[in-house]
mmCIF file of C-alpha atoms in Angstrom:
data_model
loop_
_atom_site.group_PDB
_atom_site.id
_atom_site.type_symbol
_atom_site.label_atom_id
_atom_site.label_comp_id
_atom_site.label_asym_id
_atom_site.label_seq_id
_atom_site.Cartn_x
_atom_site.Cartn_y
_atom_site.Cartn_z
ATOM 1 C CA ASP A 1 4.081 28.611 2.310
ATOM 2 C CA ALA A 2 5.524 28.536 5.247
ATOM 3 C CA GLY A 3 2.305 27.507 7.302
ATOM 4 C CA ILE A 4 3.405 27.584 11.436
ATOM 5 C CA THR A 5 6.835 29.589 12.554
ATOM 6 C CA GLN A 6 7.715 29.672 16.072
ATOM 7 C CA SER A 7 9.296 32.519 17.581
ATOM 8 C CA PRO A 8 12.162 33.201 19.179
ATOM 9 C CA ARG A 9 13.139 29.914 18.440
ATOM 10 C CA TYR A 10 15.605 30.833 21.351
ATOM 11 C CA LYS A 11 15.209 32.121 24.334
ATOM 12 C CA ILE A 12 17.175 32.407 27.584
ATOM 13 C CA THR A 13 15.823 34.314 30.418
ATOM 14 C CA GLU A 14 16.133 34.971 34.424
ATOM 15 C CA THR A 15 13.236 33.693 37.115
ATOM 16 C CA GLY A 16 10.392 36.029 37.689
ATOM 17 C CA ARG A 17 10.676 37.884 34.444
ATOM 18 C CA GLN A 18 8.072 38.251 32.038
ATOM 19 C CA VAL A 19 8.397 35.517 28.431
ATOM 20 C CA THR A 20 5.848 35.667 25.888
ATOM 21 C CA LEU A 21 6.609 32.948 23.046
ATOM 22 C CA MET A 22 4.597 33.723 19.730
ATOM 23 C CA CYS A 23 2.836 31.564 17.395
ATOM 24 C CA HIS A 24 2.033 31.728 13.914
ATOM 25 C CA GLN A 25 -0.237 29.792 11.462
ATOM 26 C CA THR A 26 -0.258 30.937 6.993
ATOM 27 C CA TRP A 27 -3.425 28.648 7.355
ATOM 28 C CA SER A 28 -6.577 30.093 8.755
ATOM 29 C CA HIS A 29 -7.502 26.754 10.725
ATOM 30 C CA SER A 30 -9.725 26.879 14.012
ATOM 31 C CA TYR A 31 -8.382 25.290 16.386
ATOM 32 C CA MET A 32 -4.116 26.124 18.040
ATOM 33 C CA PHE A 33 -2.853 24.260 20.963
ATOM 34 C CA TRP A 34 0.355 24.868 22.728
ATOM 35 C CA TYR A 35 2.033 21.851 24.422
ATOM 36 C CA ARG A 36 5.109 21.874 26.421
ATOM 37 C CA GLN A 37 8.554 18.863 26.380
ATOM 38 C CA ASP A 38 9.965 17.906 28.980
ATOM 39 C CA LEU A 39 13.721 16.390 28.013
ATOM 40 C CA GLY A 40 12.590 12.414 27.953
ATOM 41 C CA HIS A 41 8.751 13.035 28.631
ATOM 42 C CA GLY A 42 6.560 13.353 24.928
ATOM 43 C CA LEU A 43 3.972 16.869 24.986
ATOM 44 C CA ARG A 44 1.541 17.909 28.038
ATOM 45 C CA LEU A 45 -0.720 20.153 26.622
ATOM 46 C CA ILE A 46 -0.854 23.692 28.357
ATOM 47 C CA TYR A 47 -3.767 25.602 26.537
ATOM 48 C CA TYR A 48 -6.103 25.271 23.143
ATOM 49 C CA SER A 49 -7.604 27.391 21.405
ATOM 50 C CA ALA A 50 -10.849 26.456 19.308
ATOM 51 C CA ALA A 51 -11.183 30.286 17.389
ATOM 52 C CA ALA A 52 -10.049 33.532 17.686
ATOM 53 C CA ASP A 53 -11.618 34.784 21.567
ATOM 54 C CA ILE A 54 -12.044 31.684 22.560
ATOM 55 C CA THR A 55 -9.236 30.288 24.902
ATOM 56 C CA ASP A 56 -8.966 27.033 27.305
ATOM 57 C CA LYS A 57 -6.562 25.203 29.414
ATOM 58 C CA GLY A 58 -4.713 21.772 29.016
ATOM 59 C CA GLU A 59 -3.306 19.723 30.881
ATOM 60 C CA VAL A 60 -0.376 22.159 32.585
ATOM 61 C CA PRO A 61 -2.213 25.792 32.464
ATOM 62 C CA ASP A 62 -0.491 26.857 35.270
ATOM 63 C CA GLY A 63 1.804 30.068 35.349
ATOM 64 C CA TYR A 64 1.078 29.945 31.772
ATOM 65 C CA VAL A 65 -1.010 32.964 29.685
ATOM 66 C CA VAL A 66 -2.921 32.929 26.805
ATOM 67 C CA SER A 67 -4.454 35.415 24.267
ATOM 68 C CA ARG A 68 -5.539 34.941 20.334
ATOM 69 C CA SER A 69 -7.295 38.307 18.901
ATOM 70 C CA LYS A 70 -6.460 37.384 14.912
ATOM 71 C CA THR A 71 -6.819 33.363 14.194
ATOM 72 C CA GLU A 72 -3.495 33.493 13.170
ATOM 73 C CA ASN A 73 -1.908 34.464 16.280
ATOM 74 C CA PHE A 74 -2.102 32.015 19.172
ATOM 75 C CA PRO A 75 0.686 34.146 21.827
ATOM 76 C CA LEU A 76 2.091 32.344 25.345
ATOM 77 C CA THR A 77 3.153 34.476 28.173
ATOM 78 C CA LEU A 78 4.684 33.060 30.928
ATOM 79 C CA GLU A 79 3.862 36.085 33.784
ATOM 80 C CA SER A 80 6.912 35.400 35.657
ATOM 81 C CA ALA A 81 9.467 32.304 34.700
ATOM 82 C CA THR A 82 10.513 29.661 36.800
ATOM 83 C CA ARG A 83 13.315 27.639 36.167
ATOM 84 C CA SER A 84 10.538 24.113 36.273
ATOM 85 C CA GLN A 85 9.332 26.947 32.985
ATOM 86 C CA THR A 86 12.736 25.634 30.756
ATOM 87 C CA SER A 87 11.293 23.532 28.508
ATOM 88 C CA VAL A 88 10.657 23.198 24.623
ATOM 89 C CA TYR A 89 7.558 25.034 23.680
ATOM 90 C CA PHE A 90 5.908 23.710 20.872
ATOM 91 C CA CYS A 91 2.523 25.093 18.621
ATOM 92 C CA ALA A 92 0.925 23.312 17.110
ATOM 93 C CA THR A 93 -2.965 24.152 14.118
ATOM 94 C CA LEU A 94 -5.482 21.281 13.971
ATOM 95 C CA ILE A 95 -7.591 20.678 10.568
ATOM 96 C CA LEU A 96 -10.472 18.986 11.421
ATOM 97 C CA GLY A 97 -11.588 16.161 8.710
ATOM 98 C CA PRO A 98 -11.268 12.663 8.163
ATOM 99 C CA ARG A 99 -7.242 12.533 9.779
ATOM 100 C CA ASN A 100 -8.133 15.589 12.773
ATOM 101 C CA GLU A 101 -4.867 15.991 11.670
ATOM 102 C CA GLN A 102 -2.250 18.279 13.684
ATOM 103 C CA PHE A 103 0.475 20.420 12.405
ATOM 104 C CA PHE A 104 3.192 21.625 14.950
ATOM 105 C CA GLY A 105 5.583 24.106 14.379
ATOM 106 C CA PRO A 106 9.293 23.754 14.625
ATOM 107 C CA GLY A 107 9.396 24.720 19.038
ATOM 108 C CA THR A 108 11.323 27.556 21.453
ATOM 109 C CA ARG A 109 13.610 26.399 23.749
ATOM 110 C CA LEU A 110 13.324 28.147 27.020
ATOM 111 C CA THR A 111 15.464 28.708 29.438
ATOM 112 C CA VAL A 112 15.409 29.571 32.689
ATOM 113 C CA LEU A 113 17.950 30.577 34.256
ATOM 114 C CA ASP B 1 -8.433 8.790 26.818
ATOM 115 C CA ALA B 2 -7.675 5.365 27.142
ATOM 116 C CA LYS B 3 -3.363 4.401 27.036
ATOM 117 C CA THR B 4 -1.069 2.570 25.586
ATOM 118 C CA THR B 5 2.100 1.326 26.068
ATOM 119 C CA GLN B 6 4.657 0.565 23.295
ATOM 120 C CA PRO B 7 8.727 -0.266 24.097
ATOM 121 C CA ASN B 8 10.878 2.806 25.382
ATOM 122 C CA SER B 9 13.616 1.916 22.551
ATOM 123 C CA MET B 10 14.036 -0.505 19.130
ATOM 124 C CA GLU B 11 16.734 -0.547 16.828
ATOM 125 C CA SER B 12 16.982 -1.272 13.124
ATOM 126 C CA ASN B 13 19.020 -2.169 9.675
ATOM 127 C CA GLU B 14 18.720 0.307 6.923
ATOM 128 C CA GLU B 15 16.344 -1.179 4.571
ATOM 129 C CA GLU B 16 14.989 -3.359 6.652
ATOM 130 C CA PRO B 17 11.684 -3.215 7.367
ATOM 131 C CA VAL B 18 10.537 -2.162 10.739
ATOM 132 C CA HIS B 19 7.038 -3.136 13.349
ATOM 133 C CA LEU B 20 6.309 -1.037 15.915
ATOM 134 C CA PRO B 21 4.403 -2.117 18.286
ATOM 135 C CA CYS B 22 1.700 -0.143 20.462
ATOM 136 C CA ASN B 23 -0.748 -2.236 23.481
ATOM 137 C CA HIS B 24 -3.801 0.250 24.206
ATOM 138 C CA SER B 25 -6.687 -2.734 25.523
ATOM 139 C CA THR B 26 -8.651 -0.517 27.162
ATOM 140 C CA ILE B 27 -9.596 1.023 23.548
ATOM 141 C CA SER B 28 -13.046 2.054 23.272
ATOM 142 C CA GLY B 29 -15.029 2.066 19.981
ATOM 143 C CA THR B 30 -14.790 4.875 19.494
ATOM 144 C CA ASP B 31 -10.866 5.328 19.954
ATOM 145 C CA TYR B 32 -9.175 6.111 16.464
ATOM 146 C CA ILE B 33 -5.646 5.182 17.004
ATOM 147 C CA HIS B 34 -3.252 7.738 15.146
ATOM 148 C CA TRP B 35 0.621 7.301 14.686
ATOM 149 C CA TYR B 36 3.227 10.610 14.809
ATOM 150 C CA ARG B 37 6.564 10.986 14.664
ATOM 151 C CA GLN B 38 9.042 12.856 16.118
ATOM 152 C CA LEU B 39 12.164 13.491 14.166
ATOM 153 C CA PRO B 40 15.899 15.083 16.802
ATOM 154 C CA SER B 41 14.651 18.898 17.055
ATOM 155 C CA GLN B 42 11.806 18.776 15.297
ATOM 156 C CA GLY B 43 7.878 18.811 15.853
ATOM 157 C CA PRO B 44 5.764 15.876 15.879
ATOM 158 C CA GLU B 45 4.332 14.955 13.340
ATOM 159 C CA TYR B 46 1.495 13.032 11.285
ATOM 160 C CA VAL B 47 2.619 9.667 10.466
ATOM 161 C CA ILE B 48 -0.737 7.697 9.931
ATOM 162 C CA HIS B 49 -4.134 6.981 11.159
ATOM 163 C CA GLY B 50 -7.484 4.106 11.491
ATOM 164 C CA LEU B 51 -10.291 2.407 13.057
ATOM 165 C CA THR B 52 -10.825 -1.390 11.984
ATOM 166 C CA SER B 53 -9.274 -1.701 8.687
ATOM 167 C CA ASN B 54 -5.459 -1.850 7.810
ATOM 168 C CA VAL B 55 -3.837 1.453 6.745
ATOM 169 C CA ASN B 56 -1.711 2.187 4.204
ATOM 170 C CA ASN B 57 0.028 5.531 2.583
ATOM 171 C CA ARG B 58 2.967 6.511 1.792
ATOM 172 C CA MET B 59 5.048 6.551 4.994
ATOM 173 C CA ALA B 60 3.994 3.687 6.084
ATOM 174 C CA SER B 61 1.874 0.688 7.373
ATOM 175 C CA LEU B 62 -0.507 0.756 10.115
ATOM 176 C CA ALA B 63 -2.298 -2.986 11.060
ATOM 177 C CA ILE B 64 -5.167 -2.930 13.707
ATOM 178 C CA ALA B 65 -5.775 -6.688 15.964
ATOM 179 C CA GLU B 66 -8.820 -7.900 15.497
ATOM 180 C CA ASP B 67 -9.719 -6.827 19.144
ATOM 181 C CA ARG B 68 -7.800 -3.253 18.756
ATOM 182 C CA LYS B 69 -6.060 -4.244 21.421
ATOM 183 C CA SER B 70 -3.029 -3.922 19.255
ATOM 184 C CA SER B 71 -1.863 -2.612 16.577
ATOM 185 C CA THR B 72 1.830 -1.993 14.479
ATOM 186 C CA LEU B 73 3.345 0.217 12.729
ATOM 187 C CA ILE B 74 5.328 -1.286 9.752
ATOM 188 C CA LEU B 75 7.690 0.606 7.920
ATOM 189 C CA HIS B 76 8.329 -1.255 5.315
ATOM 190 C CA ARG B 77 12.093 -0.218 4.445
ATOM 191 C CA ALA B 78 13.567 1.541 7.626
ATOM 192 C CA THR B 79 16.028 4.885 6.537
ATOM 193 C CA LEU B 80 18.304 7.045 8.170
ATOM 194 C CA ARG B 81 15.817 9.137 7.822
ATOM 195 C CA ASP B 82 13.126 7.258 9.360
ATOM 196 C CA ALA B 83 15.374 7.684 12.729
ATOM 197 C CA ALA B 84 12.983 8.661 15.540
ATOM 198 C CA VAL B 85 10.371 8.713 18.520
ATOM 199 C CA TYR B 86 7.603 7.323 17.542
ATOM 200 C CA TYR B 87 4.659 7.692 19.419
ATOM 201 C CA CYS B 88 0.625 6.077 19.192
ATOM 202 C CA ILE B 89 -1.858 7.596 20.523
ATOM 203 C CA LEU B 90 -5.878 6.496 20.984
ATOM 204 C CA ARG B 91 -8.121 9.414 20.089
ATOM 205 C CA ASP B 92 -11.975 10.421 19.862
ATOM 206 C CA ASN B 93 -12.187 11.241 16.651
ATOM 207 C CA ASP B 94 -15.322 12.945 16.703
ATOM 208 C CA TYR B 95 -14.493 16.933 17.552
ATOM 209 C CA GLY B 96 -12.017 19.404 17.700
ATOM 210 C CA GLY B 97 -12.191 20.473 21.771
ATOM 211 C CA SER B 98 -10.277 19.132 24.170
ATOM 212 C CA GLN B 99 -11.180 16.326 21.719
ATOM 213 C CA GLY B 100 -8.827 17.315 19.460
ATOM 214 C CA ASN B 101 -6.178 17.364 21.887
ATOM 215 C CA LEU B 102 -3.336 14.883 21.614
ATOM 216 C CA ILE B 103 -1.818 12.933 24.634
ATOM 217 C CA PHE B 104 1.395 11.452 24.263
ATOM 218 C CA GLY B 105 3.367 8.694 25.649
ATOM 219 C CA LYS B 106 6.613 9.043 25.481
ATOM 220 C CA GLY B 107 6.712 6.491 22.557
ATOM 221 C CA THR B 108 9.296 4.390 20.868
ATOM 222 C CA LYS B 109 12.819 5.748 20.371
ATOM 223 C CA LEU B 110 13.442 4.096 17.118
ATOM 224 C CA SER B 111 17.479 3.979 15.733
ATOM 225 C CA VAL B 112 18.455 3.179 12.300
ATOM 226 C CA LYS B 113 21.819 1.705 11.377
ATOM 227 C CA PRO B 114 23.725 1.417 7.874
#
C-alpha cells in the first residue's frame, strides 16, 4: 500500500537537458498536482490534473510540461532544464470529500548544474 | 484565497502544549481553515481543518475565533516528532480543480526541545 511514489528521489542534471519526474498513485484519486518547493519557501503549484487527459496550469508552469494518459500516473517534464528549476518537487493527489485532503509524495530533489 | 499570517518560528519543550497562531483577517464566509505540517525531508501532511466550530482529532485541536479572523492549532503534548513546519491555509472547500490547490505560505517552524 505505497500510496504515492515519486521517482527518481534525487536527480542531478545539466542545463539544457530534458528531465522527467515520475509520479504514481496506487489509489484512483481523480485530482493530481505538482508543486515545487524552494529553500525557505512554501510550496507553489506548477500544474494540476482533474482526471486523465485533463490538465491545467498552476502558479508557475513556465518551462514545464505534464501529461496524464492514465489516472495513476502524472509525469512532469522539464523540457530544457535551467538552474532556476533546482528545487524539491512534490506530487500530490486530492480526495474529494468533507476534508478535501491532499496526500503528498516523498518528493524529488532536483539539482540543475 | 485569503492570506494568512503566521509567526516564522516557535519553540516548545517536549510534553508541553503548543499553541500555533494564525491570523486571517480577510477570511470569507466560505473559507475553511486547513492546517498541514511538513516534517523534515517529507511532503506536507494534513493535520486538521474547520469552518466555525472548534475541532479535535487524534493529532491536534483547532480553536477558531468567534469572528473567524484568527485560529490556533493546539498540540496538547508536543513530542520531538512534532518538530515540523506548520502551514495554516484558507480555501473554499466546495470542490477540486483549481480550488483544490493549497496555497502555502512560509508557515511556522516549530522546534521541540527535549
